[in-house]
Amino acid sequence: EFPAEWLDAWSVEDGSQAATTLFADVFGEQPDGVWSAPGRGNLIGEHTDYNGGFVLPFALPHRTYVALRRRDDGRVRLSSAQEPTPWEGTLADVVPGGVAGWPAYVVGVAWALREAGYDVGGFDAAVTSCVPYGAGLSSSAALEASVAVALDAVHGLGLAGPVDAVSDAGRKVLAAACIRAENEMAGAPTGGMDQAASLRAQAGHALLLDCVSLDVRHIPFDLAADDLALLVIDTRAEHQLVDGQYAARRDTCETAARVLGVGTLREVTDLDAALATLAAPGALDGTGQDPAVVARRVRHVVTEIERVREVVDLLDSGRTTAVGPVLTAAHESLRDDYEVSCHELDVAVDSAVQAGALGGRMIGGGFGGSAIALVHASEVEQVAGDVAAAFASEGLRAPGFLVAVAAAPAG
Ligand code: ADP
Ligand code: MG
C-alpha cells in the first residue's frame, strides 16, 4: 500500500499546553487562559455564498489555540508558532490598511469589536495551530474566531456564552467582527461561511447557513453511525492568478442577476427560463460577457443551491450514502460549468472515486486547496493510499490527508 501522510488533529489538552508554553516563553508570565477555534470543511454549497444561497459547512477537529492575557494599557503584543515575525502595537492606532500580514487577522478582530461599540482593550497573545495552513480549511477564520472568544472572555463581553449555554446571537456578533477583520483589515474578500462555521457550528452537526439572513440550522451529521467517513485531501497545489478569477466569477454572477432582474441568483426558480432569457439576442450586449460562459456560471450556481437542499434532505432522512453522488455532481459542475477546479483537485476526486469512494468534490474557492471524499469507514486508509499513489504517478507534490468529523465550535 502506498504511504499516505496524515495531518492529525491535536487533543485540546495538547493544543492548550502548547499555547500556554509558547506564551510563557515569549512573555515570561502565565496567560489568563487558552481559547481555541476550529477550521472547517464544507460538505456542499460552493460559490453560492455571494449569490445569496446556502452553504453546509462543519467544524473540523483541527483547531487554532490562543493563549491570551488582558492588558489595561491598550498595547497589543502577538506571537505565533507558525509565523517568524511577532507584532507589537497600540490598539487605538490600528486602522484598515495599517497592519500587514498575519497580525491583521488578530488585531482586526479587536478593531472590529471596538468599531461595533464593544469595550475591548489591549492584550498579549500567543498562537499555535494544527489547522493546515492555506489549504482551504480556513486557518484564517480559526485564528480570528479563537481571538474573538478570547477577547470576549477577558473583556467580559458576554457574547460567546458559557460552554453549556452557547449564545448563537452573541456568536453571530463575534462572527461579524471576524468577517470585518478578514475583509477590511486583512484585505481578503470572503463571504462569511468560514467564520459562521468556526463560531456557530455544533459537534455532530453540519451548519446550514442562509447567506442572506445569516440564519442557521443544525443538521445531524454523524457519518460514523453509518460506517462512513469523510476524507479530506489537502492537494498542496499552489496556483497563481486566483484573485482575478474569483472577482471575475462574482462579476459574471452579478451581471447575470441584473439581466434577469433579480437581486441574487438565489431568486432564480426556473433555470431553463433563466437560460432562455440570457440566450435571447442582445440580452448581454454591452456587458462584455460571453453568453455561453454566463449560462454555464448560472447553471452551476442554481444547481449547486439545489444540491445543498438535496443533501440536507438526505441527511435529515438518514440516507447518508446517497450524499456521495451529489458531491461528485457538484465537482463536475465546479469543474465544467464554473471552471474553478485544477489538475490536482481533479486527480484527488477521480482517484478517490476510482478507489471506491461514494463521491467527492473540490471544496473552497478552487484552483488548489482541498477536496473531500465520502468513503466507507473501513476503506479510509486504502482510498488515501490510492489517492497518494495517483498523485505520485502524476508527478505531483504528495497530498496530506485527514478524517473529518463534525467537531465543536470556538470556545
Ligand atoms: P486558509 O484560511 O484557507 O487556511 P487563508 O489564506 O485564508 O487560508 O489564511 C491563511 C493566513 O491566515 C496565513 O497566511 C496567516 O496570515 C493567517 N494565519 C492562519 N493561521 C495562523 C496562525 N496559526 N498563526 C499566524 N497566522 C495565521
Ligand atoms: Mg481563509
XYZ file of C-alpha atoms and ligand atoms in Angstrom:
439
model
C 0.000 0.000 0.000
C 1.254 3.488 -0.897
C 2.059 5.621 2.200
C -0.339 8.494 2.889
C 0.679 11.456 5.034
C -1.851 12.065 7.832
C -2.425 15.529 9.280
C -3.640 14.570 12.741
C -5.578 16.939 14.976
C -4.100 17.754 18.385
C -6.079 16.962 21.503
C -7.459 20.072 23.213
C -5.111 19.346 26.135
C -2.041 19.226 23.895
C -3.050 22.337 21.965
C -3.752 24.284 25.147
C -0.455 23.189 26.646
C 1.481 24.197 23.529
C -0.115 27.663 23.501
C 0.493 28.152 27.227
C 4.145 27.131 26.902
C 4.646 29.493 23.960
C 3.023 32.330 25.910
C 5.272 31.757 28.909
C 8.379 31.570 26.684
C 7.559 34.768 24.809
C 6.023 36.957 27.525
C 7.555 35.474 30.666
C 4.283 35.007 32.511
C 1.092 32.944 32.513
C -1.887 33.731 30.260
C -5.389 34.414 31.618
C -6.493 31.327 29.719
C -6.425 29.444 26.429
C -9.185 29.597 23.819
C -9.460 27.707 20.556
C -11.471 27.586 17.359
C -11.763 25.062 14.529
C -11.011 25.137 10.845
C -13.891 23.986 8.662
C -14.867 21.749 5.818
C -17.818 22.427 3.532
C -19.994 19.475 2.634
C -21.864 21.226 -0.172
C -22.584 24.748 -1.438
C -19.598 26.237 -3.288
C -19.630 29.746 -4.782
C -23.193 30.028 -3.512
C -22.470 32.446 -0.646
C -22.116 35.638 -2.690
C -25.106 34.561 -4.764
C -27.365 34.706 -1.737
C -27.545 30.936 -1.471
C -26.910 28.287 1.166
C -23.767 26.529 2.376
C -23.365 23.457 4.591
C -20.001 23.655 6.398
C -18.941 21.884 9.593
C -16.225 22.408 12.211
C -13.078 20.293 11.930
C -11.316 18.678 14.915
C -8.258 20.713 13.851
C -8.100 23.895 15.916
C -6.125 27.080 16.427
C -5.177 27.763 20.049
C -4.577 31.196 21.526
C -3.172 31.784 24.999
C -4.139 35.330 25.892
C -3.689 37.774 28.719
C -5.563 41.023 29.093
C -3.620 44.308 29.303
C -5.001 47.582 30.539
C -2.612 49.920 28.697
C -4.086 49.480 25.204
C -0.956 47.726 23.916
C -1.078 44.521 21.861
C 1.771 42.012 21.571
C 1.443 38.945 19.334
C 3.446 35.838 18.621
C 2.656 32.755 16.545
C 4.398 29.385 16.373
C 3.538 29.310 12.668
C 4.987 32.720 11.784
C 8.552 34.022 12.214
C 7.675 37.662 12.879
C 5.972 38.826 16.093
C 3.987 42.076 16.265
C 3.562 44.888 18.716
C 1.410 47.995 18.563
C -1.241 50.160 20.144
C -4.846 49.149 19.519
C -6.118 52.719 19.209
C -3.698 53.281 16.286
C -4.912 50.271 14.283
C -6.648 51.215 11.039
C -7.569 49.201 7.912
C -4.527 49.051 5.655
C -2.257 49.805 8.586
C -1.390 46.238 9.585
C 0.234 43.820 7.129
C 0.428 40.031 7.237
C -0.855 37.611 9.825
C -1.278 40.114 12.732
C -4.086 41.765 10.713
C -6.310 38.740 11.374
C -5.776 39.131 15.115
C -5.849 42.869 15.752
C -8.568 43.136 13.096
C -10.931 41.270 15.414
C -10.216 43.640 18.318
C -10.578 46.633 15.977
C -13.909 45.364 14.572
C -15.325 44.723 18.055
C -14.375 48.272 19.068
C -15.975 49.587 15.862
C -19.142 47.704 16.886
C -19.101 49.529 20.208
C -17.596 46.861 22.454
C -15.089 47.855 25.102
C -12.075 45.823 24.005
C -8.630 46.809 25.233
C -5.071 45.596 24.897
C -3.771 42.044 25.206
C -0.792 39.722 24.805
C -1.465 36.627 22.714
C 0.467 33.515 21.704
C -0.965 31.446 18.863
C -0.392 27.914 17.675
C -2.416 25.712 15.376
C -2.824 22.296 13.785
C -5.192 23.592 11.091
C -3.454 23.044 7.747
C -2.277 26.439 6.532
C -3.756 27.966 3.404
C -5.294 24.606 2.486
C -8.821 25.897 2.032
C -9.726 24.608 5.507
C -9.925 28.118 6.912
C -6.965 28.560 9.198
C -7.713 32.290 8.882
C -11.211 32.046 10.390
C -9.910 29.646 13.062
C -7.392 32.308 14.070
C -9.994 35.093 14.080
C -12.571 33.048 15.971
C -10.110 31.896 18.638
C -9.156 35.517 19.254
C -12.808 36.587 19.251
C -13.829 34.172 22.017
C -10.672 35.005 23.972
C -11.357 38.761 23.855
C -14.996 38.088 24.666
C -13.913 36.282 27.829
C -11.123 38.554 29.099
C -13.056 41.744 28.414
C -16.332 40.334 29.724
C -18.412 40.996 26.601
C -20.720 38.030 27.260
C -21.178 37.260 23.568
C -19.866 33.694 23.231
C -21.827 32.286 26.161
C -20.611 29.618 28.562
C -19.928 26.213 27.038
C -23.177 24.795 28.422
C -25.292 27.704 27.191
C -23.801 28.776 23.896
C -25.329 32.026 22.709
C -25.886 31.919 18.968
C -26.997 35.551 18.878
C -23.774 36.649 20.555
C -21.687 34.382 18.354
C -23.306 35.949 15.306
C -21.913 39.288 16.537
C -18.448 37.773 17.017
C -18.618 36.213 13.531
C -19.466 39.614 12.042
C -16.388 41.100 13.725
C -14.237 38.280 12.334
C -15.598 38.877 8.840
C -14.738 42.587 9.093
C -11.248 41.669 10.309
C -10.708 39.430 7.302
C -12.304 41.728 4.701
C -11.183 45.127 5.908
C -8.032 44.568 7.963
C -6.504 41.550 6.187
C -7.959 42.642 2.836
C -9.265 39.182 1.930
C -12.718 39.180 0.292
C -14.582 36.244 1.828
C -18.268 35.615 2.212
C -18.732 34.725 5.881
C -19.157 30.962 5.758
C -15.818 30.246 7.451
C -16.476 32.458 10.459
C -20.010 31.099 10.906
C -18.722 27.529 10.839
C -15.938 28.195 13.336
C -18.149 30.056 15.818
C -21.685 28.755 15.292
C -21.425 25.068 14.268
C -22.215 22.258 16.706
C -20.420 18.960 17.238
C -22.051 16.105 15.321
C -23.834 18.535 13.022
C -23.291 20.385 9.790
C -24.323 24.038 9.759
C -26.928 25.049 7.195
C -26.254 28.762 6.715
C -28.542 31.083 4.797
C -26.036 33.538 3.376
C -28.579 36.382 3.181
C -30.260 36.264 6.599
C -27.265 34.524 8.240
C -29.813 32.271 9.966
C -28.561 28.777 10.752
C -29.989 25.307 11.222
C -28.008 22.408 12.701
C -28.240 19.308 10.517
C -27.318 15.961 12.142
C -24.069 14.831 10.516
C -22.734 11.672 12.131
C -21.097 9.607 9.430
C -19.645 7.025 11.821
C -23.189 5.897 12.671
C -23.489 4.770 9.034
C -19.967 3.302 8.883
C -18.923 6.167 6.646
C -16.139 8.718 6.912
C -15.251 11.967 5.217
C -11.716 12.015 3.906
C -10.181 15.460 3.366
C -7.362 15.681 0.839
C -5.091 18.735 1.015
C -3.719 18.857 -2.536
C -0.971 21.363 -1.600
C -1.456 22.864 -5.043
C -0.460 26.475 -5.408
C -1.728 28.355 -8.409
C -1.353 31.981 -9.381
C -3.991 34.379 -10.753
C -6.608 33.123 -8.330
C -7.722 36.547 -7.111
C -8.718 37.737 -10.567
C -10.653 34.538 -11.179
C -12.720 34.977 -8.019
C -13.564 38.569 -8.896
C -14.455 37.549 -12.452
C -16.878 34.859 -11.220
C -18.581 37.309 -8.884
C -18.813 39.897 -11.627
C -20.401 37.428 -14.064
C -22.961 36.346 -11.469
C -23.874 39.950 -10.667
C -24.267 40.753 -14.356
C -26.486 37.710 -14.867
C -28.652 38.638 -11.882
C -29.053 42.181 -13.218
C -30.065 40.972 -16.685
C -32.516 38.513 -15.109
C -33.963 41.252 -12.928
C -33.239 39.507 -9.631
C -31.263 40.641 -6.604
C -29.152 37.482 -6.495
C -29.109 34.208 -8.429
C -30.739 32.534 -5.434
C -34.014 34.022 -6.660
C -33.838 32.070 -9.942
C -36.560 29.432 -9.595
C -36.755 28.268 -13.227
C -33.279 27.536 -14.602
C -34.429 26.838 -18.166
C -36.391 30.084 -18.328
C -33.403 32.000 -16.960
C -31.061 30.414 -19.503
C -33.519 31.290 -22.290
C -33.622 34.919 -21.123
C -29.829 35.107 -21.077
C -29.614 33.481 -24.527
C -32.044 35.950 -26.121
C -30.391 38.046 -28.855
C -28.817 41.135 -27.358
C -29.572 40.174 -23.745
C -25.945 40.540 -22.709
C -24.968 43.309 -25.133
C -22.725 45.883 -23.551
C -21.865 43.716 -20.554
C -18.629 42.352 -22.005
C -19.792 38.859 -21.050
C -19.753 35.788 -23.292
C -23.326 34.355 -23.319
C -22.150 30.730 -23.293
C -19.923 31.380 -20.280
C -22.664 33.245 -18.407
C -25.044 30.333 -18.987
C -22.552 27.860 -17.537
C -21.864 30.016 -14.471
C -25.581 30.492 -13.769
C -26.232 26.791 -14.220
C -23.594 25.969 -11.602
C -24.949 28.406 -9.035
C -28.606 27.415 -9.454
C -27.933 23.664 -9.457
C -25.487 23.982 -6.545
C -28.076 25.727 -4.365
C -30.447 22.884 -5.268
C -27.760 20.361 -4.288
C -27.500 21.936 -0.831
C -31.244 21.363 -0.362
C -30.856 17.809 -1.638
C -28.012 16.980 0.773
C -29.926 18.486 3.708
C -32.932 16.308 2.806
C -30.719 13.225 2.578
C -29.090 13.884 5.958
C -32.420 14.743 7.593
C -33.873 11.440 6.408
C -30.816 9.325 7.222
C -29.965 8.477 3.589
C -26.318 9.396 4.058
C -24.744 7.119 1.439
C -26.787 8.904 -1.248
C -24.844 12.101 -0.481
C -21.842 10.665 -2.380
C -23.128 11.067 -5.942
C -24.345 14.599 -5.147
C -20.784 15.533 -4.175
C -19.473 14.161 -7.451
C -22.135 16.056 -9.390
C -21.037 19.215 -7.572
C -17.438 18.568 -8.560
C -18.377 18.167 -12.216
C -20.362 21.392 -12.059
C -17.450 23.272 -10.456
C -15.025 21.786 -12.982
C -17.035 22.139 -16.195
C -19.541 24.938 -15.599
C -17.837 27.166 -13.040
C -14.315 26.264 -14.211
C -12.598 26.683 -10.840
C -11.032 23.233 -10.471
C -7.445 22.331 -11.357
C -5.494 19.215 -12.247
C -4.618 18.351 -8.634
C -8.242 18.653 -7.459
C -9.453 16.539 -10.383
C -6.838 13.873 -9.672
C -7.870 13.852 -5.999
C -11.570 13.385 -6.740
C -11.165 10.987 -9.664
C -8.685 8.729 -7.873
C -10.777 8.692 -4.682
C -13.902 7.663 -6.599
C -11.924 5.075 -8.532
C -10.647 3.691 -5.210
C -14.204 3.162 -4.002
C -15.285 6.496 -2.542
C -19.049 7.057 -2.782
C -18.370 10.519 -4.176
C -16.170 13.548 -3.801
C -15.574 17.119 -4.779
C -13.225 20.055 -4.518
C -14.051 22.451 -1.674
C -13.300 26.141 -1.268
C -12.748 28.770 -3.927
C -10.820 26.454 -6.237
C -7.520 26.358 -8.163
C -5.960 24.424 -5.285
C -6.761 23.791 -1.645
C -8.588 20.682 -0.561
C -11.061 18.065 -1.757
C -13.403 15.828 0.216
C -14.416 12.237 -0.433
C -17.211 10.263 1.237
C -15.843 6.774 1.913
C -16.750 3.578 3.743
C -15.108 3.832 7.167
C -13.212 0.573 6.635
C -11.703 1.890 3.380
C -10.273 5.209 4.583
C -6.647 4.050 4.563
C -6.939 2.294 1.244
C -8.593 5.249 -0.521
C -5.976 7.630 0.906
C -3.194 5.302 -0.240
C -4.645 5.119 -3.749
C -5.017 8.903 -3.954
C -1.422 9.362 -2.759
C -0.277 6.850 -5.379
C -2.196 8.697 -8.101
C -0.500 11.982 -7.106
C 2.900 10.292 -7.215
C 2.324 8.772 -10.626
C 1.214 12.206 -11.941
C 4.442 13.696 -10.561
C 2.515 15.921 -8.133
C 3.509 17.005 -4.629
C 2.387 14.479 -2.009
C -1.046 15.439 -0.642
C -1.957 15.500 3.069
C -4.960 13.641 4.492
C -7.259 13.976 7.443
C -10.513 12.395 8.509
C -13.157 14.981 9.246
C -15.731 14.543 11.970
C -18.091 17.409 12.764
C -16.421 18.875 15.848
C -17.105 21.602 18.403
C -17.122 25.362 17.711
C -14.865 28.031 19.193
C -14.653 28.032 22.967
P -6.960 29.319 4.815
O -7.895 30.135 5.629
O -7.657 28.530 3.753
O -6.071 28.445 5.630
P -6.012 31.913 4.142
O -5.085 32.405 3.092
O -7.387 32.454 4.174
O -6.012 30.323 4.030
O -5.392 32.193 5.571
C -4.055 31.849 5.853
C -3.406 33.024 6.570
O -4.011 33.216 7.862
C -1.938 32.821 6.854
O -1.149 33.205 5.745
C -1.725 33.734 8.055
O -1.610 35.079 7.645
C -3.039 33.598 8.817
N -2.955 32.540 9.830
C -3.703 31.418 9.884
N -3.346 30.645 10.943
C -2.350 31.295 11.572
C -1.534 31.009 12.727
N -1.678 29.881 13.419
N -0.597 31.924 13.071
C -0.430 33.051 12.366
N -1.155 33.363 11.274
C -2.107 32.510 10.869
Mg -9.134 31.663 4.895
